[in-house]
PDB file of C-alpha atoms (C1' of nucleotides) in Angstrom:
ATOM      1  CA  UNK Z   1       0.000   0.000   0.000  1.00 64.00           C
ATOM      2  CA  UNK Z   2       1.157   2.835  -1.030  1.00 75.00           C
ATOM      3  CA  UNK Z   3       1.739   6.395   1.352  1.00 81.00           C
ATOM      4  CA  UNK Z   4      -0.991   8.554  -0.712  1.00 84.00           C
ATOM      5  CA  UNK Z   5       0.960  12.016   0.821  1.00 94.00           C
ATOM      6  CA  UNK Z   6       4.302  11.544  -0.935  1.00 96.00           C
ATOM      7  CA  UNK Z   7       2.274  11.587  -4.366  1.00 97.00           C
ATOM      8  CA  UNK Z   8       0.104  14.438  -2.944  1.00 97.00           C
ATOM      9  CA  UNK Z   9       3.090  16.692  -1.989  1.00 97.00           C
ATOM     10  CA  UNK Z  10       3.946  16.131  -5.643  1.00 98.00           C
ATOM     11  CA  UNK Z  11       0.854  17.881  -6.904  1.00 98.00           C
ATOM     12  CA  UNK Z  12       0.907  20.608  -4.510  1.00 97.00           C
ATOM     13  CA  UNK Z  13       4.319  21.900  -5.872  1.00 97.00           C
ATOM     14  CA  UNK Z  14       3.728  20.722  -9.219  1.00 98.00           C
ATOM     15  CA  UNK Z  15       0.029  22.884  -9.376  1.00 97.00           C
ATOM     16  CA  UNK Z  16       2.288  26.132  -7.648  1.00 97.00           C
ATOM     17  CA  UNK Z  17       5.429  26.179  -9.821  1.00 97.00           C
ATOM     18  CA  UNK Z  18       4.568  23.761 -13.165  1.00 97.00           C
ATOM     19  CA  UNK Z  19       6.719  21.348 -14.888  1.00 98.00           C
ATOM     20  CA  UNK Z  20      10.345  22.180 -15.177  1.00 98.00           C
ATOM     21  CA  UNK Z  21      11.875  20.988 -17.988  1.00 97.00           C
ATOM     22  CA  UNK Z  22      14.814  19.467 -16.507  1.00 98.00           C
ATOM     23  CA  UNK Z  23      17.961  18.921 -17.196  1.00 98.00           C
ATOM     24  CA  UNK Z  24      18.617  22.365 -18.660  1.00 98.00           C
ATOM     25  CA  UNK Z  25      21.265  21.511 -22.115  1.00 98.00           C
ATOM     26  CA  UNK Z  26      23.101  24.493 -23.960  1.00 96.00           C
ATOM     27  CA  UNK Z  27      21.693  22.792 -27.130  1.00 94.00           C
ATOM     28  CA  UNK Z  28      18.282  24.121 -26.876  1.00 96.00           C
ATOM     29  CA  UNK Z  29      18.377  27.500 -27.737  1.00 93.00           C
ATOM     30  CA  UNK Z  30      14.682  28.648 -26.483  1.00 94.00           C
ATOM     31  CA  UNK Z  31      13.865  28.633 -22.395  1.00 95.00           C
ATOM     32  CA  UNK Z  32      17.823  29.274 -21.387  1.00 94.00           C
ATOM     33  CA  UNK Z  33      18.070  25.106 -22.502  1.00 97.00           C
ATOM     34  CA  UNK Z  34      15.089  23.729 -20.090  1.00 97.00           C
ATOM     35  CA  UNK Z  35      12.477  21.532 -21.968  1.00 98.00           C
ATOM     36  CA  UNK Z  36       9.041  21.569 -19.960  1.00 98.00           C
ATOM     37  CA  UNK Z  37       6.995  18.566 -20.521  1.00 98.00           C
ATOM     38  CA  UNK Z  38       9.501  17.201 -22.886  1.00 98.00           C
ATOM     39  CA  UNK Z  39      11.772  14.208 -21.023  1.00 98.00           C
ATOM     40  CA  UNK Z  40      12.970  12.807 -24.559  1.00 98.00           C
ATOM     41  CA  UNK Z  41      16.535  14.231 -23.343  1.00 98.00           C
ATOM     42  CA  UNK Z  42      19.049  13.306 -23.969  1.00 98.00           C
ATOM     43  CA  UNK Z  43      19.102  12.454 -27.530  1.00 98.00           C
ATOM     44  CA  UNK Z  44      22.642  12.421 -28.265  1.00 97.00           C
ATOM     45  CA  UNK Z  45      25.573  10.794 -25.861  1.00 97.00           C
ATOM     46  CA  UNK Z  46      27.175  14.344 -26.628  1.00 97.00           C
ATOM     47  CA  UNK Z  47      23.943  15.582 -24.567  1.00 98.00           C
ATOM     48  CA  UNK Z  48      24.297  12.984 -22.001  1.00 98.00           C
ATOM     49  CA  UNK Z  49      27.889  13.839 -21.372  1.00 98.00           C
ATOM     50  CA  UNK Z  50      27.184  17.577 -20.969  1.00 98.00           C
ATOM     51  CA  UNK Z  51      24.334  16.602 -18.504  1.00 98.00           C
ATOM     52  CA  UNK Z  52      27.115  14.458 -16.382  1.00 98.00           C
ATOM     53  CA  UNK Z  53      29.334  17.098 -16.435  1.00 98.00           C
ATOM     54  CA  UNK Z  54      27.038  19.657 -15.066  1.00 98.00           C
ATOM     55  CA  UNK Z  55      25.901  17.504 -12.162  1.00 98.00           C
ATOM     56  CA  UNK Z  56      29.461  17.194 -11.321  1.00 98.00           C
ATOM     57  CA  UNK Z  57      30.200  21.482 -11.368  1.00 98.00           C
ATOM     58  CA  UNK Z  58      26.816  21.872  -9.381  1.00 98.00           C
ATOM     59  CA  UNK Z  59      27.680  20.198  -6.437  1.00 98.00           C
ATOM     60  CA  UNK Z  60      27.498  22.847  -3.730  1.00 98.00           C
ATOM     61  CA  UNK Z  61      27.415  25.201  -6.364  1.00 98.00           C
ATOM     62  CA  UNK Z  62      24.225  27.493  -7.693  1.00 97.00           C
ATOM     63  CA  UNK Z  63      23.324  26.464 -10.907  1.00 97.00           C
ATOM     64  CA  UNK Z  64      24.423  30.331 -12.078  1.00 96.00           C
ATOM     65  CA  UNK Z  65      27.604  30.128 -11.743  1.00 97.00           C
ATOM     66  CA  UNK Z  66      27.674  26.154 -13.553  1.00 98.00           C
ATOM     67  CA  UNK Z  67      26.091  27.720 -17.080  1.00 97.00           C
ATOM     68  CA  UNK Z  68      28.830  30.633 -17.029  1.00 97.00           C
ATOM     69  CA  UNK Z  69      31.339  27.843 -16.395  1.00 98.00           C
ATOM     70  CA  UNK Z  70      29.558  25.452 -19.588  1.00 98.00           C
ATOM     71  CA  UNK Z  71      29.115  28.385 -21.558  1.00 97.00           C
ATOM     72  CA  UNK Z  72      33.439  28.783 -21.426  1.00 98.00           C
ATOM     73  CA  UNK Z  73      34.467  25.034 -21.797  1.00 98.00           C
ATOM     74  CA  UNK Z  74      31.828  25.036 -25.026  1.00 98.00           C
ATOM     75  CA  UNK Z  75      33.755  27.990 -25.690  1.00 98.00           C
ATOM     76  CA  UNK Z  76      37.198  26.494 -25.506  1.00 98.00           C
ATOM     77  CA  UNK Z  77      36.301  23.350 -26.972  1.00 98.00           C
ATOM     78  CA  UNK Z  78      36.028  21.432 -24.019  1.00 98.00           C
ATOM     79  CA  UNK Z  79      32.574  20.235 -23.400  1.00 98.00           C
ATOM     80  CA  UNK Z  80      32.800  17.635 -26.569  1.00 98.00           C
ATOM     81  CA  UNK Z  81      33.413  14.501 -24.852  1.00 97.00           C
ATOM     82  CA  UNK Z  82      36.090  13.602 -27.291  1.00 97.00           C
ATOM     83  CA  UNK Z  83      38.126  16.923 -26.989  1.00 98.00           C
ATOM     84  CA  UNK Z  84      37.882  17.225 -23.131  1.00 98.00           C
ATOM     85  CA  UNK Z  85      41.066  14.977 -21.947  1.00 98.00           C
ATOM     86  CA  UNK Z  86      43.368  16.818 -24.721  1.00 98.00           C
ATOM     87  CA  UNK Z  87      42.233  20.292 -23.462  1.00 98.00           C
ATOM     88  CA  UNK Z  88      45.513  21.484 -21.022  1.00 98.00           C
ATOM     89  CA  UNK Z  89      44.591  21.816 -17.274  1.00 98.00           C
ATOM     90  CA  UNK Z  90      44.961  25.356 -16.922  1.00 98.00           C
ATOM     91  CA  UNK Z  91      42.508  26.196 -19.660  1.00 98.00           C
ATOM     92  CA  UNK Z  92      40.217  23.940 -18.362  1.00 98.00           C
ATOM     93  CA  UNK Z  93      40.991  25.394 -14.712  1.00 98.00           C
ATOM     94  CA  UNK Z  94      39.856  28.977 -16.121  1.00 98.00           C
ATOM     95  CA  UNK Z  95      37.148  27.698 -17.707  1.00 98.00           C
ATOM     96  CA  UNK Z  96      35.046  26.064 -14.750  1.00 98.00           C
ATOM     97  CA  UNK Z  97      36.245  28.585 -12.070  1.00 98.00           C
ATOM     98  CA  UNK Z  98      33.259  29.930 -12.076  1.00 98.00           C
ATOM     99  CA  UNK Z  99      31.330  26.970 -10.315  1.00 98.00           C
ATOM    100  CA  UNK Z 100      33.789  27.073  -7.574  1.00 98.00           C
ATOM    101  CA  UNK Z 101      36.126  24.125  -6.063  1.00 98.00           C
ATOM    102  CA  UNK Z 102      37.601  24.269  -9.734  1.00 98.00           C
ATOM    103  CA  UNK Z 103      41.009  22.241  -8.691  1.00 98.00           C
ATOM    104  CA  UNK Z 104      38.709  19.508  -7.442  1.00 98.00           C
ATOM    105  CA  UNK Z 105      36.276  19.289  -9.852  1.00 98.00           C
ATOM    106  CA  UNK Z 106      38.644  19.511 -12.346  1.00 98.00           C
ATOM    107  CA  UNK Z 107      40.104  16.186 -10.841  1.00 98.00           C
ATOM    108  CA  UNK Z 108      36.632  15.130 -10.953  1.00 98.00           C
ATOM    109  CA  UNK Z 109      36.029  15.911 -14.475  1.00 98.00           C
ATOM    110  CA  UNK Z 110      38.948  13.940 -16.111  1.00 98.00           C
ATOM    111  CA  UNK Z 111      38.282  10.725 -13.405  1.00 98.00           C
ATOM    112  CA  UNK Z 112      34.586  10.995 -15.031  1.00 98.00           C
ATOM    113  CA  UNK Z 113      35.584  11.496 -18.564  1.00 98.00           C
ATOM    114  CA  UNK Z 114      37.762   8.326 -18.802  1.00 98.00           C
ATOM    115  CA  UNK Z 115      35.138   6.371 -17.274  1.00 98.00           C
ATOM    116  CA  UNK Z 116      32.948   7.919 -19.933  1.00 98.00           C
ATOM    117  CA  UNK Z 117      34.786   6.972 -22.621  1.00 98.00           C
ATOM    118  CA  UNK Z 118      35.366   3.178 -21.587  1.00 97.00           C
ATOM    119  CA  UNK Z 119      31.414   2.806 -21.761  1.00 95.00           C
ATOM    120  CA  UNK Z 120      29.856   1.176 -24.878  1.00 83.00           C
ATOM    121  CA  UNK Z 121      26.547   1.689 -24.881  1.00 85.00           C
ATOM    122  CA  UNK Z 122      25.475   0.077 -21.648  1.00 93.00           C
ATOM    123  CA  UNK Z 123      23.784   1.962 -18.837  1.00 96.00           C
ATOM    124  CA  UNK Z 124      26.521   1.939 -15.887  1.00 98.00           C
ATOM    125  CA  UNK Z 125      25.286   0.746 -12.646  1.00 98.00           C
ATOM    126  CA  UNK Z 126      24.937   2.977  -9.131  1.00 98.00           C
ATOM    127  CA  UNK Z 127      27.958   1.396  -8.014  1.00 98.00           C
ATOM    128  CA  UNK Z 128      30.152   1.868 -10.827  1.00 98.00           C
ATOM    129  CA  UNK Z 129      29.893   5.761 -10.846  1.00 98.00           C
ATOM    130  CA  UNK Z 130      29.810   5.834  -6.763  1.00 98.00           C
ATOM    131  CA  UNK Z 131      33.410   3.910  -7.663  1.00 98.00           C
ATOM    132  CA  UNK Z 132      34.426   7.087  -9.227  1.00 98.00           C
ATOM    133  CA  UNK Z 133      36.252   9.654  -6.789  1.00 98.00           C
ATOM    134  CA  UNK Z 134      34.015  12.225  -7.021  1.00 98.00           C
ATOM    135  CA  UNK Z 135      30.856  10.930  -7.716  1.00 98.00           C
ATOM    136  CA  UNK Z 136      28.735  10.612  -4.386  1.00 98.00           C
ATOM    137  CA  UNK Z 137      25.518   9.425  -4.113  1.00 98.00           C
ATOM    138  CA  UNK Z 138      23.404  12.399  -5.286  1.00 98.00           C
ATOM    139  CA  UNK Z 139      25.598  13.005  -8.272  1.00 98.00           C
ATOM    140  CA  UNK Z 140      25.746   9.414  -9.073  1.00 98.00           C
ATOM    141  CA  UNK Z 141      21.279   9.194  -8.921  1.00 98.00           C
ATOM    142  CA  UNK Z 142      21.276  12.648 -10.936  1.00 98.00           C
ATOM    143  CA  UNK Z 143      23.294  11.042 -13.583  1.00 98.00           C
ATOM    144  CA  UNK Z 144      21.403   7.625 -13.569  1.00 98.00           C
ATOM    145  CA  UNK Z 145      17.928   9.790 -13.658  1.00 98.00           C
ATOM    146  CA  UNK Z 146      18.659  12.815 -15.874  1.00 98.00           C
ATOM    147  CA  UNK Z 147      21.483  11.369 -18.100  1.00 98.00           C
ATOM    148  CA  UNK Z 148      20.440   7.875 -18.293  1.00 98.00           C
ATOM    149  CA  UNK Z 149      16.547   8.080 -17.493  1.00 98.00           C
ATOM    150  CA  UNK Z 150      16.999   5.502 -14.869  1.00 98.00           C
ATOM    151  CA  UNK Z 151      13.947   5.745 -12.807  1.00 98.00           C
ATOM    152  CA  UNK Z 152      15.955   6.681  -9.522  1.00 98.00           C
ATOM    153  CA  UNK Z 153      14.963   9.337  -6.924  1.00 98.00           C
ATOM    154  CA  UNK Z 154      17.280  11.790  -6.421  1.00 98.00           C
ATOM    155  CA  UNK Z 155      17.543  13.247  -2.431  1.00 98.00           C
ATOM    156  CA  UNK Z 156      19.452  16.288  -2.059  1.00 97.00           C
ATOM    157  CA  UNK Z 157      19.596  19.436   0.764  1.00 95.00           C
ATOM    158  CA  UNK Z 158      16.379  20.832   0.085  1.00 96.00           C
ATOM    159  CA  UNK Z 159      14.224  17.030   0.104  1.00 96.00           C
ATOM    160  CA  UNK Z 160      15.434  16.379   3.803  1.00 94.00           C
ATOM    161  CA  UNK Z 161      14.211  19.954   4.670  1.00 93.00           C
ATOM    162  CA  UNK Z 162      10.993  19.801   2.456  1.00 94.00           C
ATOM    163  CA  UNK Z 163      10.362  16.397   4.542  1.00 94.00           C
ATOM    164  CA  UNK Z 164      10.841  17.822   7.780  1.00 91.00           C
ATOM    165  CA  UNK Z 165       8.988  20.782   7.447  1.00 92.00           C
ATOM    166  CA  UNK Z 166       5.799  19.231   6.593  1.00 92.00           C
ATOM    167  CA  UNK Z 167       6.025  16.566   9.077  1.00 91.00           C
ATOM    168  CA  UNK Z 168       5.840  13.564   6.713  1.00 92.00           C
ATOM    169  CA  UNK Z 169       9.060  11.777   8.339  1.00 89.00           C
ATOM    170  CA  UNK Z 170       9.720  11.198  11.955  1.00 85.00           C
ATOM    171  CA  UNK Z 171      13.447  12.333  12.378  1.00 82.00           C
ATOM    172  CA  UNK Z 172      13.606  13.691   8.961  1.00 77.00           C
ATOM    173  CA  UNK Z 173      16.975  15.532  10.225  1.00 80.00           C
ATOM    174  CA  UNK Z 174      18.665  11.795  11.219  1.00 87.00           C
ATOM    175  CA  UNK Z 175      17.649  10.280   8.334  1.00 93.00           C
ATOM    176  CA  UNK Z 176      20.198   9.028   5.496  1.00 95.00           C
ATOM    177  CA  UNK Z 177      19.970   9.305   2.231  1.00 96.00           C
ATOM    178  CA  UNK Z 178      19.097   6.034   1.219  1.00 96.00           C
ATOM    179  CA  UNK Z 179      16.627   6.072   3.981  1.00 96.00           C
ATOM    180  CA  UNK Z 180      15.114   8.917   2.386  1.00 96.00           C
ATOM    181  CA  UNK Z 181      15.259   7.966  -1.172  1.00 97.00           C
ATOM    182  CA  UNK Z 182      13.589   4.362   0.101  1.00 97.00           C
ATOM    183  CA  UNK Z 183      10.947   6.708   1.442  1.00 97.00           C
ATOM    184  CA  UNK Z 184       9.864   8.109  -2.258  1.00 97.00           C
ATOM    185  CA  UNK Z 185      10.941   4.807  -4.251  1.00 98.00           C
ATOM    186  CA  UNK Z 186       8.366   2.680  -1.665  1.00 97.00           C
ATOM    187  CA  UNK Z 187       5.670   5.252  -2.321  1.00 97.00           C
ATOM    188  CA  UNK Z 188       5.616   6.629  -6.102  1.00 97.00           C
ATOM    189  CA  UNK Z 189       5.821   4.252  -9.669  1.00 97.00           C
ATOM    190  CA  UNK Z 190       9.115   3.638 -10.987  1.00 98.00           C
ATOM    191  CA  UNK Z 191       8.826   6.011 -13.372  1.00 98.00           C
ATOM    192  CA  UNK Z 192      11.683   8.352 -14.373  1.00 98.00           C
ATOM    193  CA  UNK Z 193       9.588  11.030 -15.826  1.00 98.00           C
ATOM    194  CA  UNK Z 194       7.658  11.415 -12.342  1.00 98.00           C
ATOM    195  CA  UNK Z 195      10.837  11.324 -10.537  1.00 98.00           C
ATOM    196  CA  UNK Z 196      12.738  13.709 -12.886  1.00 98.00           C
ATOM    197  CA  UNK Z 197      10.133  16.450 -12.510  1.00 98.00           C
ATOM    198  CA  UNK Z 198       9.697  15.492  -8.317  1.00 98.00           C
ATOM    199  CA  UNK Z 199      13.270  16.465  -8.155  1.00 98.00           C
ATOM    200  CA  UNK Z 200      12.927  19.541 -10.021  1.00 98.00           C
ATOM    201  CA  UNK Z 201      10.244  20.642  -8.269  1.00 98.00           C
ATOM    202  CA  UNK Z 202      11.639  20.541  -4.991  1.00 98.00           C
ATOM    203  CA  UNK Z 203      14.663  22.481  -6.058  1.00 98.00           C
ATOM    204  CA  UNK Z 204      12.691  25.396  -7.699  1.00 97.00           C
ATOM    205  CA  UNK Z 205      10.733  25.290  -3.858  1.00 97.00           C
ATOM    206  CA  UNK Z 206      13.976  25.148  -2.113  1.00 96.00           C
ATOM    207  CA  UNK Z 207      14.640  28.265  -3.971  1.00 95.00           C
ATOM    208  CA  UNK Z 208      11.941  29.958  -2.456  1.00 95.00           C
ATOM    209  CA  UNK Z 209      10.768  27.925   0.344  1.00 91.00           C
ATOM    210  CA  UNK Z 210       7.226  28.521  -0.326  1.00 92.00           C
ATOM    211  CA  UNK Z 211       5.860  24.832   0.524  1.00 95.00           C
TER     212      UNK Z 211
ATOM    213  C1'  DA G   1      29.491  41.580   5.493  1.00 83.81           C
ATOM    214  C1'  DG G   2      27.938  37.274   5.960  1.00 83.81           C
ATOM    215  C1'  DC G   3      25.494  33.314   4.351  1.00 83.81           C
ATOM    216  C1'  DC G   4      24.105  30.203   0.904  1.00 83.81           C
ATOM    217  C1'  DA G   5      24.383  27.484  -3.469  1.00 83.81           C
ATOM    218  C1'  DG G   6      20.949  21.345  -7.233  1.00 83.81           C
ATOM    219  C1'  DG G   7      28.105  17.729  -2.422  1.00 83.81           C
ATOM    220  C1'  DC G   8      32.183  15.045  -1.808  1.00 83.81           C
ATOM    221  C1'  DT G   9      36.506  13.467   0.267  1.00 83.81           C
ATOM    222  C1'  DA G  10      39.494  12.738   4.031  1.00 83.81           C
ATOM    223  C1'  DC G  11      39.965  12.113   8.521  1.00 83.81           C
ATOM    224  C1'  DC G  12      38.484  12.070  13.203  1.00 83.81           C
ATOM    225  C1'  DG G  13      36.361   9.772  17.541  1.00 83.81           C
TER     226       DG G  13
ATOM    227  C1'  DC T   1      29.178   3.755  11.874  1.00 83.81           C
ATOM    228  C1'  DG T   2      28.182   9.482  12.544  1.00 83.81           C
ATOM    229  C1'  DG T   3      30.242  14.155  12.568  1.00 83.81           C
ATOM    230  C1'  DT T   4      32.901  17.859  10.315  1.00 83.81           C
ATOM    231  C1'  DA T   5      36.816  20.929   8.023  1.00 83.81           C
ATOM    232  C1'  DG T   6      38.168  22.075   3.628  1.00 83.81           C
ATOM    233  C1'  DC T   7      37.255  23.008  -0.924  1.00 83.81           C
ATOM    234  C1'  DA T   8      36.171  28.455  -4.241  1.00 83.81           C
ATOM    235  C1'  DT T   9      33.254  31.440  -6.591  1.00 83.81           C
ATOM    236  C1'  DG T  10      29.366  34.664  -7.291  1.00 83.81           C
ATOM    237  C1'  DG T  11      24.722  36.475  -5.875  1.00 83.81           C
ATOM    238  C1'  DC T  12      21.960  38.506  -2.674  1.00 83.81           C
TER     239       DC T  12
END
DNA sequence: AGCCAGGCTACCG
DNA sequence: CGGTAGCATGGC
């Protein structure tokens, strides 16, 4: 039996702020790249890879400062998949500094990138790209979800707080992540175009904190 | 002028 | 296991 208020908290914010259109690619040129109501993305691995590499800059990071940081590595070449690894450090460096921690996530971005590249065309498992350094467990589900459309929840800052604010987890502050993605997987449909625009939605009211 | 942003690693007890 | 300093920049 399913918990009727996780799907009913997904109305409420859907009705206040409407689909988003997630993930956001530099390829579409209309609605600064989001695509609302449209989850055919990605179409191309070239999309795909640009959607992994922007879950990677936005850790910590407002999602502001991550497009100025795309918008210079498409600029400098660097955002093709097959160009990124020949690109030197330092232009890469100047490139992302935008989005913050760039001598990390520039460690993070090459460890990625040959992983990347050693796929075929399978889907990777969770455990492969938690395997990664650099790739925790909300990077590894936005990837899986948004990149992949693998119908997995994705919990970040704003879902523990959403939860705890309107009372619909005992402890909601102790909780763990898993416990907290179990807590949406038990109650919704495996269904990665529900779970893409949950997500979203929570973000865009951890924004504003309306809900 | 702080505090926060679509986290993760390393290291501590 | 759980808890936390450090990582860096830009917006408000």
């Amino acid at each position: 039996m399913k918990n009727k208020h996780i799907l009913d908290l997904y109305f409420t914010l859907h009705k206040e702020y409407g689909s988003q259109g997630w993930w956001p690619l530099s390829s579409i040129k209309t609605n600064n790249g989001y695509h609302p109501n449209n989850y055919k993305y990605p179409v191309t691995n070239q999309e795909r890879f640009e959607i992994c590499v922007g879950a990677i800059l936005t850790q910590n990071t407002s999602w502001k400062n991550v497009e100025k940081a795309i918008t210079n590595l498409k600029e400098i070449n660097a955002l093709n998949m097959l160009y990124f690894l020949d690109t030197p450090e330092a232009k890469i460096k100047q490139a992302i500094r935008p989005a913050g921690y760039f001598n990390q996530k520039y460690k993070k971005l090459v460890e990625f990138t040959k992983f990347f590249l050693s796929l075929k065309k399978r889907t990777p498992t969770r455990k492969e790209f938690l395997d990664i350094w650099g790739i925790g467990p909300e990077t590894a589900d936005s990837i899986l979800l948004y990149a992949y459309k693998e119908p997995i929840f994705v919990v970040d800052a704003y879902t523990k707080k959403l939860l705890l604010k309107n009372k619909m987890i005992p402890q909601a502050e102790k909780a763990s992540y898993e416990d907290i993605q179990k807590l949406f997987m038990d109650n919704l449909e495996r269904d990665y175009k529900l779970y893409q625009e949950y997500h979203a939605l929570i973000v865009a009211n951890g924004k504003v904190k309306k809900i």
